[in-house]
Structure formats: structure tokens, C-alpha cells
Amino acid sequence: AQSVTQLGSHVSVSEGALVLLRCNYSSSVPPYLFWYVQYPNQGLQLLLKYTTGATLVKGINGFEAEFKKSETSFHLTKPSAHMSDAAEYFCAVINSGGSNYKLTFGKGTLLTVNP
Amino acid sequence: EPEVTQTPSHQVTQMGQEVILRCVPISNHLYFYWYRQILGQKVEFLVSFYNNEISEKSEIFDDQFSVERPDGSNFTLKIRSTKLEDSAMYFCASSQHTNTEAFFGQGTRLTVV
């Protein structure tokens, strides 16, 4: 079975500061990993994903994440926060050996950006 | 840009009533999914659907739930007799293959009173 742990249900940063949202996963087979963002009253939008290849992946809006197998982590970062980044962020994993695209989500991290 | 659309955006229903949540997946996608998010909790997988049949379902997806693709474009989730605990945001998603990203709709907020 696979699972995702997001450390910190709420992260608050100042505008221009580094954003770091933590995600650790457990999976019995090589995982596919994802970060989704949910803006207020909207659906889930894919920020970035890791499937195979380069472990540092870049996504939309200046976000990136690095897959670290030894640490079973896939932390999301952005060098400089913008007010528009305020949203809830979800880390998710699927079993790459599975026959379905069944995402297992973390509980989410609410990011607030202070002026 | 193609998108998954869900209707209605908000549905209020009385306990015990049947509800149907509707989704139009992206047209060339083959795999369809329903997820739900109870307020304050994580997004949970309900069911996946491929080739006109359920391919996987979670333990949440009990006999009161059913899914259907009635006309080749819509994908529906029916809850036969709603309970208070069914109140949640329900997300539909679709993907072209199992190893490509899933695109999510904006969700239907179901409130059972």
C-alpha cells in the first residue's frame, strides 16, 4: 500500500521568501509523484510530476520538486513566494506498477503568503 | 485548453434522497475517476472506470454508490440514499492512459441536510 505524509498542515511565509512544502511517501514499488494546487473554490491543478528520469522536476508558476529516493521525499520549493501562491497544496503518489491511475493524496498544506 | 467540467457546482439535498453528480471528461481520455474531499480532510479515491466498467473501487464506494457513462460523453456518480456524512466536495478526473496525468474538474460541493 502507498501513503503520503505532508508535514505541516499550514505554512506561512512572507512575500519574496522561500517556499518549502514537505512531502514524504511510502510505496512498495517505484512511485510516480505529483503536486497539485487547489485555489479557493477551484479544482485541483497539476503543478508538477515525477515519473522517471531527472529527479529535479520543474513545474508551473516557478515551483520545482526533487525526488529523493533515499529519503522517500518529494518536497516542493519555490525561491520567492508571491501573493498569488496562496492556496492549498497536495502531494500525491501512484503505484507505477498499477493498472490504474489511483492517486493517494496527502492531507494537504495550506500556504499563506504575507505581504 | 480541454478541461473536465462538472455540474452542478453545488448541490443541496435532503438526507435519504438520491443525487446524481455529472461530469464531462476530456474527449479523448479513456480513464475516468471520482474522488471526494470531506471538509478539512484529504482527497480520497472513490472509483475508477475504464471500458464501460469499474476497474477499481475503494471501501468508501459501497452499494449506495454507482457510476455510469450513459452516452459516451457524460460520466455520472449516483448516490442512492444520501447520508449526512456524504457531504463533501466530489471531484471527477480523467486521463488518457494510466501513466499520464489526471485532469480534475472543479468539483461539486454536495451538502446533505
PDB file of C-alpha atoms in Angstrom:
ATOM      1  CA  ALA A   1       0.000   0.000   0.000  1.00  0.00           C
ATOM      2  CA  GLN A   2       1.133   3.519  -0.638  1.00  0.00           C
ATOM      3  CA  SER A   3       0.797   6.573   1.566  1.00  0.00           C
ATOM      4  CA  VAL A   4       1.749  10.222   1.643  1.00  0.00           C
ATOM      5  CA  THR A   5       2.650  12.377   4.610  1.00  0.00           C
ATOM      6  CA  GLN A   6       2.723  16.136   4.336  1.00  0.00           C
ATOM      7  CA  LEU A   7       4.467  17.737   7.265  1.00  0.00           C
ATOM      8  CA  GLY A   8       2.737  20.901   8.337  1.00  0.00           C
ATOM      9  CA  SER A   9      -0.915  21.472   7.621  1.00  0.00           C
ATOM     10  CA  HIS A  10      -0.285  25.198   7.425  1.00  0.00           C
ATOM     11  CA  VAL A  11       2.790  27.074   6.233  1.00  0.00           C
ATOM     12  CA  SER A  12       3.043  30.836   6.337  1.00  0.00           C
ATOM     13  CA  VAL A  13       5.739  32.787   4.502  1.00  0.00           C
ATOM     14  CA  SER A  14       6.414  36.383   3.619  1.00  0.00           C
ATOM     15  CA  GLU A  15       6.186  37.569   0.061  1.00  0.00           C
ATOM     16  CA  GLY A  16       9.567  37.023  -1.571  1.00  0.00           C
ATOM     17  CA  ALA A  17      10.629  34.320   0.868  1.00  0.00           C
ATOM     18  CA  LEU A  18      11.463  30.740   0.066  1.00  0.00           C
ATOM     19  CA  VAL A  19       8.567  28.322  -0.030  1.00  0.00           C
ATOM     20  CA  LEU A  20       9.236  24.774   1.183  1.00  0.00           C
ATOM     21  CA  LEU A  21       6.390  22.295   1.449  1.00  0.00           C
ATOM     22  CA  ARG A  22       7.352  18.863   2.661  1.00  0.00           C
ATOM     23  CA  CYS A  23       6.139  15.536   1.351  1.00  0.00           C
ATOM     24  CA  ASN A  24       7.232  12.034   2.249  1.00  0.00           C
ATOM     25  CA  TYR A  25       5.809   8.934   0.692  1.00  0.00           C
ATOM     26  CA  SER A  26       5.832   5.218   1.134  1.00  0.00           C
ATOM     27  CA  SER A  27       5.452   2.861  -1.768  1.00  0.00           C
ATOM     28  CA  SER A  28       6.374  -0.747  -2.346  1.00  0.00           C
ATOM     29  CA  VAL A  29       7.327  -0.065  -5.956  1.00  0.00           C
ATOM     30  CA  PRO A  30       8.879   2.931  -7.715  1.00  0.00           C
ATOM     31  CA  PRO A  31       6.370   5.716  -7.343  1.00  0.00           C
ATOM     32  CA  TYR A  32       5.025   8.362  -9.602  1.00  0.00           C
ATOM     33  CA  LEU A  33       4.788  11.555  -7.558  1.00  0.00           C
ATOM     34  CA  PHE A  34       2.712  14.667  -8.042  1.00  0.00           C
ATOM     35  CA  TRP A  35       2.000  18.031  -6.546  1.00  0.00           C
ATOM     36  CA  TYR A  36      -1.428  19.529  -7.077  1.00  0.00           C
ATOM     37  CA  VAL A  37      -2.607  23.005  -6.100  1.00  0.00           C
ATOM     38  CA  GLN A  38      -6.118  23.977  -5.136  1.00  0.00           C
ATOM     39  CA  TYR A  39      -7.021  27.644  -5.187  1.00  0.00           C
ATOM     40  CA  PRO A  40     -10.092  28.716  -3.206  1.00  0.00           C
ATOM     41  CA  ASN A  41     -13.312  27.386  -4.705  1.00  0.00           C
ATOM     42  CA  GLN A  42     -11.463  25.730  -7.546  1.00  0.00           C
ATOM     43  CA  GLY A  43     -10.477  22.228  -8.548  1.00  0.00           C
ATOM     44  CA  LEU A  44      -7.127  20.505  -8.407  1.00  0.00           C
ATOM     45  CA  GLN A  45      -4.490  21.701 -10.824  1.00  0.00           C
ATOM     46  CA  LEU A  46      -1.331  19.768 -11.522  1.00  0.00           C
ATOM     47  CA  LEU A  47       1.801  21.728 -10.586  1.00  0.00           C
ATOM     48  CA  LEU A  48       4.396  19.129 -11.496  1.00  0.00           C
ATOM     49  CA  LYS A  49       5.072  15.435 -11.603  1.00  0.00           C
ATOM     50  CA  TYR A  50       7.883  12.941 -11.369  1.00  0.00           C
ATOM     51  CA  THR A  51       7.661   9.665 -13.216  1.00  0.00           C
ATOM     52  CA  THR A  52      11.124   8.657 -14.371  1.00  0.00           C
ATOM     53  CA  GLY A  53      14.352  10.355 -15.399  1.00  0.00           C
ATOM     54  CA  ALA A  54      15.615  13.599 -13.921  1.00  0.00           C
ATOM     55  CA  THR A  55      14.887  13.757 -10.214  1.00  0.00           C
ATOM     56  CA  LEU A  56      14.558  17.540 -10.146  1.00  0.00           C
ATOM     57  CA  VAL A  57      11.347  18.472 -11.878  1.00  0.00           C
ATOM     58  CA  LYS A  58      10.130  21.920 -12.721  1.00  0.00           C
ATOM     59  CA  GLY A  59       6.504  22.860 -12.787  1.00  0.00           C
ATOM     60  CA  ILE A  60       4.283  25.803 -13.413  1.00  0.00           C
ATOM     61  CA  ASN A  61       4.467  29.132 -11.603  1.00  0.00           C
ATOM     62  CA  GLY A  62       8.142  28.711 -10.699  1.00  0.00           C
ATOM     63  CA  PHE A  63       7.690  25.664  -8.494  1.00  0.00           C
ATOM     64  CA  GLU A  64      10.020  22.695  -8.518  1.00  0.00           C
ATOM     65  CA  ALA A  65      10.407  19.474  -6.580  1.00  0.00           C
ATOM     66  CA  GLU A  66      13.151  16.944  -6.135  1.00  0.00           C
ATOM     67  CA  PHE A  67      12.602  13.220  -5.863  1.00  0.00           C
ATOM     68  CA  LYS A  68      14.971  11.774  -3.275  1.00  0.00           C
ATOM     69  CA  LYS A  69      14.607   8.030  -3.171  1.00  0.00           C
ATOM     70  CA  SER A  70      16.933   7.584  -0.193  1.00  0.00           C
ATOM     71  CA  GLU A  71      14.809   9.970   1.842  1.00  0.00           C
ATOM     72  CA  THR A  72      11.473   8.914   0.293  1.00  0.00           C
ATOM     73  CA  SER A  73      10.763  12.584  -0.154  1.00  0.00           C
ATOM     74  CA  PHE A  74       9.367  14.882  -2.814  1.00  0.00           C
ATOM     75  CA  HIS A  75       9.485  18.343  -1.286  1.00  0.00           C
ATOM     76  CA  LEU A  76       8.064  21.299  -3.194  1.00  0.00           C
ATOM     77  CA  THR A  77      10.009  24.549  -3.357  1.00  0.00           C
ATOM     78  CA  LYS A  78       9.802  27.996  -4.864  1.00  0.00           C
ATOM     79  CA  PRO A  79      12.602  30.515  -4.396  1.00  0.00           C
ATOM     80  CA  SER A  80      10.393  33.556  -3.966  1.00  0.00           C
ATOM     81  CA  ALA A  81       6.783  33.461  -2.824  1.00  0.00           C
ATOM     82  CA  HIS A  82       4.153  35.576  -4.488  1.00  0.00           C
ATOM     83  CA  MET A  83       0.808  36.582  -3.043  1.00  0.00           C
ATOM     84  CA  SER A  84      -0.890  34.584  -5.783  1.00  0.00           C
ATOM     85  CA  ASP A  85       0.731  31.382  -4.476  1.00  0.00           C
ATOM     86  CA  ALA A  86      -1.647  31.338  -1.505  1.00  0.00           C
ATOM     87  CA  ALA A  87      -3.546  28.071  -1.900  1.00  0.00           C
ATOM     88  CA  GLU A  88      -3.696  24.515  -0.633  1.00  0.00           C
ATOM     89  CA  TYR A  89      -1.068  22.143  -1.951  1.00  0.00           C
ATOM     90  CA  PHE A  90      -1.445  18.393  -2.156  1.00  0.00           C
ATOM     91  CA  CYS A  91       1.252  15.819  -2.665  1.00  0.00           C
ATOM     92  CA  ALA A  92       0.105  12.578  -4.259  1.00  0.00           C
ATOM     93  CA  VAL A  93       1.537   9.229  -5.296  1.00  0.00           C
ATOM     94  CA  ILE A  94       0.531   6.446  -7.585  1.00  0.00           C
ATOM     95  CA  ASN A  95       1.908   2.976  -7.818  1.00  0.00           C
ATOM     96  CA  SER A  96       3.834   2.931 -11.099  1.00  0.00           C
ATOM     97  CA  GLY A  97       3.187  -0.772 -11.394  1.00  0.00           C
ATOM     98  CA  GLY A  98      -0.525  -0.395 -11.024  1.00  0.00           C
ATOM     99  CA  SER A  99      -3.086  -0.693 -13.736  1.00  0.00           C
ATOM    100  CA  ASN A 100      -4.995   2.340 -12.707  1.00  0.00           C
ATOM    101  CA  TYR A 101      -4.316   5.927 -12.071  1.00  0.00           C
ATOM    102  CA  LYS A 102      -5.359   5.739  -8.431  1.00  0.00           C
ATOM    103  CA  LEU A 103      -3.881   8.712  -6.683  1.00  0.00           C
ATOM    104  CA  THR A 104      -3.222   8.606  -2.967  1.00  0.00           C
ATOM    105  CA  PHE A 105      -3.160  12.125  -1.585  1.00  0.00           C
ATOM    106  CA  GLY A 106      -1.604  13.674   1.448  1.00  0.00           C
ATOM    107  CA  LYS A 107      -3.737  15.761   3.785  1.00  0.00           C
ATOM    108  CA  GLY A 108      -2.644  18.974   2.158  1.00  0.00           C
ATOM    109  CA  THR A 109      -0.694  22.032   3.238  1.00  0.00           C
ATOM    110  CA  LEU A 110      -2.323  25.421   3.272  1.00  0.00           C
ATOM    111  CA  LEU A 111       0.141  28.071   2.175  1.00  0.00           C
ATOM    112  CA  THR A 112      -0.456  31.649   3.213  1.00  0.00           C
ATOM    113  CA  VAL A 113       1.707  34.470   1.908  1.00  0.00           C
ATOM    114  CA  ASN A 114       2.017  37.605   3.973  1.00  0.00           C
ATOM    115  CA  PRO A 115       2.739  40.992   2.391  1.00  0.00           C
TER     116      PRO A 115
ATOM    117  CA  GLU B   1      -7.397  24.052 -23.462  1.00  0.00           C
ATOM    118  CA  PRO B   2      -9.529  20.968 -22.881  1.00  0.00           C
ATOM    119  CA  GLU B   3     -10.921  20.610 -19.399  1.00  0.00           C
ATOM    120  CA  VAL B   4     -13.078  18.382 -17.253  1.00  0.00           C
ATOM    121  CA  THR B   5     -16.388  20.002 -16.428  1.00  0.00           C
ATOM    122  CA  GLN B   6     -18.653  19.131 -13.532  1.00  0.00           C
ATOM    123  CA  THR B   7     -22.240  20.066 -12.827  1.00  0.00           C
ATOM    124  CA  PRO B   8     -23.711  21.311 -10.633  1.00  0.00           C
ATOM    125  CA  SER B   9     -21.093  23.258  -8.747  1.00  0.00           C
ATOM    126  CA  HIS B  10     -23.139  22.996  -5.565  1.00  0.00           C
ATOM    127  CA  GLN B  11     -25.943  20.611  -4.679  1.00  0.00           C
ATOM    128  CA  VAL B  12     -28.008  20.632  -1.537  1.00  0.00           C
ATOM    129  CA  THR B  13     -30.128  17.584  -0.859  1.00  0.00           C
ATOM    130  CA  GLN B  14     -32.129  16.106   1.963  1.00  0.00           C
ATOM    131  CA  MET B  15     -30.912  13.014   3.732  1.00  0.00           C
ATOM    132  CA  GLY B  16     -32.243   9.883   2.069  1.00  0.00           C
ATOM    133  CA  GLN B  17     -32.605  11.491  -1.348  1.00  0.00           C
ATOM    134  CA  GLU B  18     -30.820  10.329  -4.469  1.00  0.00           C
ATOM    135  CA  VAL B  19     -28.328  12.616  -6.154  1.00  0.00           C
ATOM    136  CA  ILE B  20     -26.546  12.411  -9.471  1.00  0.00           C
ATOM    137  CA  LEU B  21     -23.313  14.281  -9.975  1.00  0.00           C
ATOM    138  CA  ARG B  22     -22.340  14.856 -13.556  1.00  0.00           C
ATOM    139  CA  CYS B  23     -19.007  15.126 -15.285  1.00  0.00           C
ATOM    140  CA  VAL B  24     -17.861  15.606 -18.844  1.00  0.00           C
ATOM    141  CA  PRO B  25     -14.330  14.231 -19.132  1.00  0.00           C
ATOM    142  CA  ILE B  26     -11.844  15.374 -21.732  1.00  0.00           C
ATOM    143  CA  SER B  27     -12.954  13.899 -25.028  1.00  0.00           C
ATOM    144  CA  ASN B  28     -10.007  11.652 -25.920  1.00  0.00           C
ATOM    145  CA  HIS B  29      -9.494  10.352 -22.413  1.00  0.00           C
ATOM    146  CA  LEU B  30     -10.183   6.718 -21.644  1.00  0.00           C
ATOM    147  CA  TYR B  31      -9.942   6.506 -17.860  1.00  0.00           C
ATOM    148  CA  PHE B  32     -12.347   8.218 -15.503  1.00  0.00           C
ATOM    149  CA  TYR B  33     -12.310   8.699 -11.774  1.00  0.00           C
ATOM    150  CA  TRP B  34     -14.256  10.055  -8.858  1.00  0.00           C
ATOM    151  CA  TYR B  35     -12.600  11.382  -5.745  1.00  0.00           C
ATOM    152  CA  ARG B  36     -14.091  13.107  -2.752  1.00  0.00           C
ATOM    153  CA  GLN B  37     -12.824  15.554  -0.155  1.00  0.00           C
ATOM    154  CA  ILE B  38     -14.675  15.878   3.107  1.00  0.00           C
ATOM    155  CA  LEU B  39     -14.188  19.341   4.547  1.00  0.00           C
ATOM    156  CA  GLY B  40     -10.827  19.583   6.269  1.00  0.00           C
ATOM    157  CA  GLN B  41      -9.724  16.142   5.176  1.00  0.00           C
ATOM    158  CA  LYS B  42      -7.657  14.756   2.373  1.00  0.00           C
ATOM    159  CA  VAL B  43      -8.804  13.921  -1.113  1.00  0.00           C
ATOM    160  CA  GLU B  44      -9.846  10.257  -1.243  1.00  0.00           C
ATOM    161  CA  PHE B  45     -10.168   7.922  -4.198  1.00  0.00           C
ATOM    162  CA  LEU B  46     -13.638   6.511  -4.774  1.00  0.00           C
ATOM    163  CA  VAL B  47     -13.669   4.679  -8.076  1.00  0.00           C
ATOM    164  CA  SER B  48     -12.012   4.313 -11.447  1.00  0.00           C
ATOM    165  CA  PHE B  49     -13.797   3.415 -14.671  1.00  0.00           C
ATOM    166  CA  TYR B  50     -12.476   2.113 -17.952  1.00  0.00           C
ATOM    167  CA  ASN B  51     -14.048   0.460 -20.955  1.00  0.00           C
ATOM    168  CA  ASN B  52     -17.518   0.901 -19.525  1.00  0.00           C
ATOM    169  CA  GLU B  53     -16.852  -0.858 -16.286  1.00  0.00           C
ATOM    170  CA  ILE B  54     -15.458  -0.207 -12.849  1.00  0.00           C
ATOM    171  CA  SER B  55     -11.793  -1.126 -12.751  1.00  0.00           C
ATOM    172  CA  GLU B  56     -11.147  -0.346  -9.115  1.00  0.00           C
ATOM    173  CA  LYS B  57     -13.106   0.993  -6.167  1.00  0.00           C
ATOM    174  CA  SER B  58     -12.312   1.938  -2.612  1.00  0.00           C
ATOM    175  CA  GLU B  59     -14.023   0.697   0.506  1.00  0.00           C
ATOM    176  CA  ILE B  60     -15.867   4.017   0.597  1.00  0.00           C
ATOM    177  CA  PHE B  61     -17.621   3.110  -2.641  1.00  0.00           C
ATOM    178  CA  ASP B  62     -20.299   0.883  -1.172  1.00  0.00           C
ATOM    179  CA  ASP B  63     -23.617  -0.261  -2.605  1.00  0.00           C
ATOM    180  CA  GLN B  64     -25.191   3.165  -2.343  1.00  0.00           C
ATOM    181  CA  PHE B  65     -22.769   4.488  -4.959  1.00  0.00           C
ATOM    182  CA  SER B  66     -22.824   3.765  -8.662  1.00  0.00           C
ATOM    183  CA  VAL B  67     -21.170   5.196 -11.746  1.00  0.00           C
ATOM    184  CA  GLU B  68     -22.265   5.264 -15.326  1.00  0.00           C
ATOM    185  CA  ARG B  69     -21.218   6.573 -18.691  1.00  0.00           C
ATOM    186  CA  PRO B  70     -24.666   6.849 -20.207  1.00  0.00           C
ATOM    187  CA  ASP B  71     -23.965   8.464 -23.558  1.00  0.00           C
ATOM    188  CA  GLY B  72     -20.276   8.359 -24.404  1.00  0.00           C
ATOM    189  CA  SER B  73     -19.574  11.850 -23.117  1.00  0.00           C
ATOM    190  CA  ASN B  74     -21.004  12.154 -19.617  1.00  0.00           C
ATOM    191  CA  PHE B  75     -19.714  10.279 -16.591  1.00  0.00           C
ATOM    192  CA  THR B  76     -22.017  10.262 -13.593  1.00  0.00           C
ATOM    193  CA  LEU B  77     -21.822   9.392  -9.926  1.00  0.00           C
ATOM    194  CA  LYS B  78     -25.080   8.423  -8.270  1.00  0.00           C
ATOM    195  CA  ILE B  79     -25.641   8.258  -4.555  1.00  0.00           C
ATOM    196  CA  ARG B  80     -28.884   6.387  -3.957  1.00  0.00           C
ATOM    197  CA  SER B  81     -29.786   7.384  -0.433  1.00  0.00           C
ATOM    198  CA  THR B  82     -27.655  10.212   0.816  1.00  0.00           C
ATOM    199  CA  LYS B  83     -26.391  10.410   4.380  1.00  0.00           C
ATOM    200  CA  LEU B  84     -25.124  13.397   6.288  1.00  0.00           C
ATOM    201  CA  GLU B  85     -21.606  12.016   6.053  1.00  0.00           C
ATOM    202  CA  ASP B  86     -21.763  12.089   2.265  1.00  0.00           C
ATOM    203  CA  SER B  87     -21.403  15.857   2.443  1.00  0.00           C
ATOM    204  CA  ALA B  88     -18.148  16.589   0.652  1.00  0.00           C
ATOM    205  CA  MET B  89     -16.583  18.027  -2.461  1.00  0.00           C
ATOM    206  CA  TYR B  90     -16.693  15.445  -5.224  1.00  0.00           C
ATOM    207  CA  PHE B  91     -14.079  15.640  -7.942  1.00  0.00           C
ATOM    208  CA  CYS B  92     -14.213  13.968 -11.302  1.00  0.00           C
ATOM    209  CA  ALA B  93     -10.973  13.303 -13.152  1.00  0.00           C
ATOM    210  CA  SER B  94      -9.929  11.776 -16.430  1.00  0.00           C
ATOM    211  CA  SER B  95      -6.714  10.601 -18.027  1.00  0.00           C
ATOM    212  CA  GLN B  96      -5.703   9.382 -21.425  1.00  0.00           C
ATOM    213  CA  HIS B  97      -3.777   6.436 -20.111  1.00  0.00           C
ATOM    214  CA  THR B  98      -2.918   5.059 -16.719  1.00  0.00           C
ATOM    215  CA  ASN B  99       0.571   6.542 -16.787  1.00  0.00           C
ATOM    216  CA  THR B 100      -0.383  10.042 -17.838  1.00  0.00           C
ATOM    217  CA  GLU B 101      -1.595  12.797 -15.629  1.00  0.00           C
ATOM    218  CA  ALA B 102      -5.168  13.020 -14.487  1.00  0.00           C
ATOM    219  CA  PHE B 103      -7.062  16.224 -15.109  1.00  0.00           C
ATOM    220  CA  PHE B 104      -9.525  17.232 -12.433  1.00  0.00           C
ATOM    221  CA  GLY B 105     -12.777  19.103 -12.676  1.00  0.00           C
ATOM    222  CA  GLN B 106     -13.628  21.975 -10.375  1.00  0.00           C
ATOM    223  CA  GLY B 107     -15.728  19.770  -8.168  1.00  0.00           C
ATOM    224  CA  THR B 108     -19.317  19.550  -6.969  1.00  0.00           C
ATOM    225  CA  ARG B 109     -19.920  20.521  -3.390  1.00  0.00           C
ATOM    226  CA  LEU B 110     -22.594  18.213  -2.038  1.00  0.00           C
ATOM    227  CA  THR B 111     -24.359  19.262   1.134  1.00  0.00           C
ATOM    228  CA  VAL B 112     -26.713  16.759   2.751  1.00  0.00           C
ATOM    229  CA  VAL B 113     -29.125  18.270   5.251  1.00  0.00           C
TER     230      VAL B 113
END
